[in-house]
Amino acid sequence: MTKFEAKNIVKNFRHEDYTLRALDGINLKVEAGDFVCLVGPSGCGKSTFLRIAAGLDTPDEGEIKFDGKTITGTGPERILVFQEGALFPWLKVSDNVEFGLKMAGVPKDDRSQISKRFLDMMQLTKFANAYTHQLSTGMKQRVAIARALVMDPDVLLMDEPFAALDALTRDLLLVEMQLIWEKTKKTIIFVTHNVSEAVVLGNKIAIFSNRPSRIKKELIIDYRRPRLVEDENLMKYQKQILAELRPEVKKLDGNKK
Ligand SMILES: Nc1ncnc2c1ncn2[C@@H]1O[C@H](COP(=O)(O)OP(=O)(O)O)[C@@H](O)[C@H]1O
Ligand SMILES: [Mg+2]
């Protein structure tokens, strides 16, 4: 079943003396249960596209459908996880994770049962009563992911969620994300500029061109899981992606606006 269908998405940003065309006709289909990674040069419009899929922004042309219906706003079935998961510093870890459930009116006992399960999955049980300033960046990001997962969304939209992590923590989370995906069968759209991260996670990679951007290539990665970053068999996919990206990054110099 098709979850997302983006057709000819165009997005312009108007500045005082010029208009910047970020997206120039994005076409993308995401099937239920896909783990799609979006890769592309910095500033090409990956976050813009993800925001449109989340319903936080609207395209100037084209349309994007979710479950067959045109997206007109945000919805609990599509949750966005940012690079720096914005947590509430005045709440304990467990209360941060339970926040959305509380807003949704889920009773306290059920809330704590659900959050326990995801805190455990994210190896945060020991920190349930800590405040966020007591946590490392990696732990904060795990709290942000747990907070999204407890809502049991159909789709996770993740915008470079591991970019600020140290390498070891990221490697652990790369395995964890694959296990979560296999266990929950969620549809995931994951933005990253990190090619090795993309080939570990994605069953499909959509490569964005430089701005004004289009998807210049889609690549299917049919390879056993859980995949590890150091797996040499993944190198050939990385090379393919890098060969597509290199000319795009070179174009950046002549296209500052
Ligand atoms: N709200 C905005 N107003 C003006 N320009 C924007 C806005 N959001 C993004 N842009 C511009 O659009 C381009 C694409 O941005 P973004 O989607 O953040 O790229 P990426 O996530 O691929 O790095 C960038 O040049 C950025 O400066
Ligand atoms: Mg971005």
Coordinates of C-alpha atoms and ligand atoms in Angstrom, one line a residue:
M1 CA 0.0 0.0 0.0
T2 CA 1.2 3.5 -0.8
K3 CA 1.7 5.7 2.2
F4 CA 3.1 8.8 0.7
E5 CA 2.8 10.0 -2.9
A6 CA 4.5 13.2 -3.7
K7 CA 3.8 14.6 -7.2
N8 CA 5.8 17.4 -8.7
I9 CA 6.3 19.2 -5.4
V10 CA 7.7 22.8 -5.9
K11 CA 8.7 25.0 -3.1
N12 CA 10.0 28.6 -3.4
F13 CA 11.2 30.8 -0.6
R14 CA 10.7 34.5 -1.3
H15 CA 13.4 36.9 0.0
E16 CA 13.4 40.6 -0.4
D17 CA 15.2 40.8 -3.7
Y18 CA 15.1 37.3 -5.0
T19 CA 13.2 34.1 -4.9
L20 CA 15.0 30.9 -4.0
R21 CA 13.6 27.8 -5.6
A22 CA 14.3 25.0 -3.1
L23 CA 12.3 22.1 -4.5
D24 CA 11.8 21.8 -8.3
G25 CA 9.4 19.0 -8.8
I26 CA 9.9 16.2 -6.3
N27 CA 8.3 12.9 -7.1
L28 CA 8.4 10.2 -4.5
K29 CA 6.4 7.2 -3.6
V30 CA 6.8 5.6 -0.2
E31 CA 5.1 2.3 0.4
A32 CA 3.9 1.1 3.8
G33 CA 6.8 -0.4 5.8
D34 CA 9.4 1.3 3.7
F35 CA 12.5 2.7 5.4
V36 CA 13.4 5.5 2.9
C37 CA 16.5 7.6 3.4
L38 CA 16.7 11.0 1.7
V39 CA 20.3 12.1 1.0
G40 CA 21.5 15.2 -0.8
P41 CA 23.8 18.2 -0.5
S42 CA 23.3 20.5 2.4
G43 CA 20.7 23.1 1.7
C44 CA 19.1 21.2 -1.2
G45 CA 15.7 21.0 0.5
K46 CA 15.5 17.7 2.4
S47 CA 14.2 19.3 5.6
T48 CA 11.7 21.4 3.5
F49 CA 10.4 18.2 1.9
L50 CA 10.1 16.5 5.3
R51 CA 8.2 19.5 6.7
I52 CA 5.8 19.3 3.8
A53 CA 5.3 15.6 4.5
A54 CA 4.7 16.4 8.1
G55 CA 2.1 19.0 7.1
L56 CA 4.1 21.8 8.7
D57 CA 4.6 23.6 5.4
T58 CA 2.7 23.6 2.1
P59 CA 4.0 23.2 -1.5
D60 CA 3.7 26.0 -4.0
E61 CA 2.9 23.5 -6.7
G62 CA 2.1 19.8 -6.9
E63 CA 0.6 17.8 -4.1
I64 CA 1.5 15.2 -1.6
K65 CA -0.9 12.5 -0.5
F66 CA -0.9 10.3 2.6
D67 CA -3.0 7.2 2.5
G68 CA -4.6 8.5 -0.6
K69 CA -5.6 11.9 0.9
T70 CA -4.0 15.2 0.2
I71 CA -2.0 16.4 3.3
T72 CA -3.4 19.6 4.6
G73 CA -1.9 19.8 8.1
T74 CA -0.1 17.8 10.8
G75 CA -1.5 14.6 12.2
P76 CA -0.8 12.1 15.0
E77 CA -0.1 9.4 12.4
R78 CA 2.9 11.4 11.1
I79 CA 5.4 12.4 13.8
L80 CA 8.6 14.4 13.1
V81 CA 11.8 13.8 15.1
F82 CA 14.3 16.7 14.8
Q83 CA 18.0 16.7 15.0
E84 CA 18.0 18.2 18.5
G85 CA 14.9 16.6 19.9
A86 CA 13.4 19.6 21.8
L87 CA 12.6 18.2 25.2
F88 CA 11.0 19.9 28.1
P89 CA 13.7 20.7 30.6
W90 CA 11.3 21.1 33.5
L91 CA 10.0 17.5 33.1
K92 CA 11.6 14.3 34.1
V93 CA 12.6 11.9 31.3
S94 CA 9.6 9.7 31.9
D95 CA 7.2 12.7 31.9
N96 CA 8.8 13.9 28.6
V97 CA 8.2 10.5 27.1
E98 CA 4.6 10.4 28.4
F99 CA 3.8 14.0 27.4
G100 CA 2.0 13.2 24.1
L101 CA 0.0 10.4 25.8
K102 CA -1.1 12.7 28.6
M103 CA -2.3 15.3 26.0
A104 CA -4.2 12.5 24.3
G105 CA -6.0 11.7 27.6
V106 CA -4.4 8.3 28.2
P107 CA -4.8 7.3 31.9
K108 CA -1.7 7.5 34.1
D109 CA -1.3 3.8 34.7
D110 CA -1.4 3.0 31.0
R111 CA 0.9 5.9 30.3
S112 CA 3.6 4.7 32.6
Q113 CA 3.3 1.2 31.4
I114 CA 3.8 2.3 27.8
S115 CA 6.6 4.7 28.6
K116 CA 8.4 2.0 30.6
R117 CA 8.4 -0.3 27.6
F118 CA 10.0 2.4 25.3
L119 CA 12.4 3.6 27.9
D120 CA 13.6 0.1 28.3
M121 CA 13.9 -0.3 24.5
M122 CA 16.0 2.9 24.4
Q123 CA 18.1 1.7 27.4
L124 CA 16.9 4.7 29.5
T125 CA 15.2 2.9 32.3
K126 CA 17.9 4.0 34.8
F127 CA 17.3 7.6 33.8
A128 CA 13.5 7.7 34.0
N129 CA 13.6 10.1 36.9
A130 CA 16.4 12.3 35.6
Y131 CA 16.0 15.7 34.2
T132 CA 17.1 16.3 30.6
H133 CA 20.1 18.6 31.5
Q134 CA 21.6 15.6 33.3
L135 CA 21.7 13.6 30.0
S136 CA 24.2 13.4 27.2
T137 CA 23.3 14.4 23.7
G138 CA 22.9 10.8 22.7
M139 CA 20.6 10.1 25.6
K140 CA 18.5 13.2 24.9
Q141 CA 18.0 12.0 21.3
R142 CA 17.0 8.6 22.6
V143 CA 14.4 10.3 24.8
A144 CA 13.1 12.2 21.7
I145 CA 12.8 8.9 19.7
A146 CA 11.0 7.2 22.6
R147 CA 8.7 10.2 22.9
A148 CA 7.7 9.8 19.2
L149 CA 7.4 6.0 19.4
V150 CA 5.0 5.9 22.4
M151 CA 2.5 7.7 20.2
D152 CA 2.5 4.7 17.9
P153 CA 2.5 6.8 14.8
D154 CA 2.0 5.1 11.4
V155 CA 5.0 7.0 10.1
L156 CA 8.2 8.4 11.6
L157 CA 9.7 11.4 9.9
M158 CA 13.3 11.8 11.1
D159 CA 15.4 14.8 10.2
E160 CA 19.1 14.0 10.8
P161 CA 18.3 12.7 14.2
F162 CA 21.8 11.3 14.7
A163 CA 23.8 14.2 13.4
A164 CA 24.9 15.5 16.8
L165 CA 25.8 12.1 18.3
D166 CA 29.3 10.7 18.9
A167 CA 30.2 7.8 16.6
L168 CA 29.8 5.0 19.1
T169 CA 26.3 6.1 20.2
R170 CA 25.3 6.6 16.6
D171 CA 26.4 3.1 15.7
L172 CA 24.3 1.6 18.6
L173 CA 21.3 3.7 17.5
L174 CA 21.7 2.6 13.9
V175 CA 21.2 -1.0 15.0
E176 CA 18.5 -0.1 17.4
M177 CA 16.5 1.8 14.7
Q178 CA 16.7 -1.2 12.4
L179 CA 15.4 -3.5 15.2
I180 CA 12.6 -1.0 16.0
W181 CA 11.6 -0.8 12.3
E182 CA 11.5 -4.6 12.0
K183 CA 9.6 -5.0 15.2
T184 CA 7.0 -2.3 14.6
K185 CA 6.8 -2.4 10.8
K186 CA 6.6 1.4 10.7
T187 CA 7.1 3.5 7.7
I188 CA 10.1 5.7 8.1
I189 CA 11.4 8.6 6.1
F190 CA 14.9 9.5 7.4
V191 CA 16.9 12.5 6.2
T192 CA 20.6 12.3 6.5
H193 CA 23.6 13.8 4.7
N194 CA 25.6 10.8 5.9
V195 CA 25.9 8.2 3.2
S196 CA 27.1 5.4 5.4
E197 CA 24.1 6.0 7.7
A198 CA 21.8 5.9 4.7
V199 CA 22.9 2.5 3.4
V200 CA 22.8 0.9 6.9
L201 CA 19.2 2.1 7.5
G202 CA 17.4 2.4 4.2
N203 CA 15.7 -0.2 2.0
K204 CA 15.3 2.6 -0.4
I205 CA 17.5 5.7 -0.9
A206 CA 16.3 8.8 -2.7
I207 CA 19.2 11.0 -3.8
F208 CA 18.4 14.7 -4.1
S209 CA 20.2 16.9 -6.7
N210 CA 21.5 20.3 -5.8
R211 CA 19.0 23.2 -5.5
P212 CA 16.6 23.7 -7.2
S213 CA 16.3 20.1 -6.3
R214 CA 14.8 17.0 -7.8
I215 CA 15.3 13.4 -6.9
K216 CA 18.0 12.3 -9.4
K217 CA 18.1 8.7 -8.5
E218 CA 16.4 6.1 -6.3
L219 CA 18.4 3.1 -5.1
I220 CA 17.0 -0.1 -3.6
I221 CA 19.2 -1.8 -1.0
D222 CA 18.1 -5.4 -0.5
Y223 CA 20.6 -6.7 2.0
R224 CA 20.4 -8.6 5.3
R225 CA 19.7 -6.9 8.7
P226 CA 20.7 -5.7 11.1
R227 CA 23.4 -4.0 9.0
L228 CA 26.5 -2.7 10.6
V229 CA 28.4 0.4 9.5
E230 CA 31.6 -1.5 9.1
D231 CA 30.1 -4.1 6.8
E232 CA 32.3 -4.0 3.6
N233 CA 29.5 -5.3 1.5
L234 CA 27.7 -2.0 1.9
M235 CA 30.6 -0.1 0.3
K236 CA 29.4 -0.7 -3.2
Y237 CA 26.1 1.1 -2.4
Q238 CA 27.9 3.9 -0.7
K239 CA 30.1 4.3 -3.8
Q240 CA 27.1 4.4 -6.1
I241 CA 25.5 7.2 -4.0
L242 CA 28.7 9.2 -3.7
A243 CA 29.1 9.1 -7.5
E244 CA 25.7 10.7 -7.8
L245 CA 26.3 13.2 -5.1
R246 CA 29.7 14.4 -6.0
P247 CA 28.7 16.5 -9.1
E248 CA 25.9 18.0 -7.1
V249 CA 28.1 19.2 -4.3
K250 CA 30.5 20.8 -7.0
K251 CA 27.5 22.8 -8.4
L252 CA 27.1 24.4 -5.0
D253 CA 29.8 27.1 -5.5
G254 CA 28.0 28.6 -8.4
N255 CA 24.7 28.6 -6.7
K256 CA 25.0 30.5 -3.5
K257 CA 21.6 32.1 -3.6
Ligands
LIG1 N1 11.6 29.3 6.0 C1 12.6 29.6 5.1 N2 12.7 30.8 4.5 C2 13.6 31.1 3.6 N3 14.5 30.1 3.1 C3 14.4 28.9 3.6 C4 13.4 28.5 4.6 N4 13.6 27.2 4.9 C5 14.6 26.8 4.1 N5 15.1 27.8 3.3 C6 16.1 27.6 2.3 O1 15.8 26.6 1.4 C7 16.9 25.8 1.1 C8 16.6 24.4 1.5 O2 16.7 24.3 2.9 P1 16.6 22.9 3.8 O3 15.3 22.2 3.4 O4 16.7 23.2 5.2 O5 17.8 22.1 3.2 P2 18.5 20.7 3.7 O6 17.6 20.2 4.8 O7 18.6 19.8 2.5 O8 19.8 21.1 4.2 C9 18.1 26.4 1.8 O9 18.7 27.3 0.9 C10 17.4 27.3 2.9 O10 18.2 28.4 3.2
MG2 MG 18.0 19.9 6.8

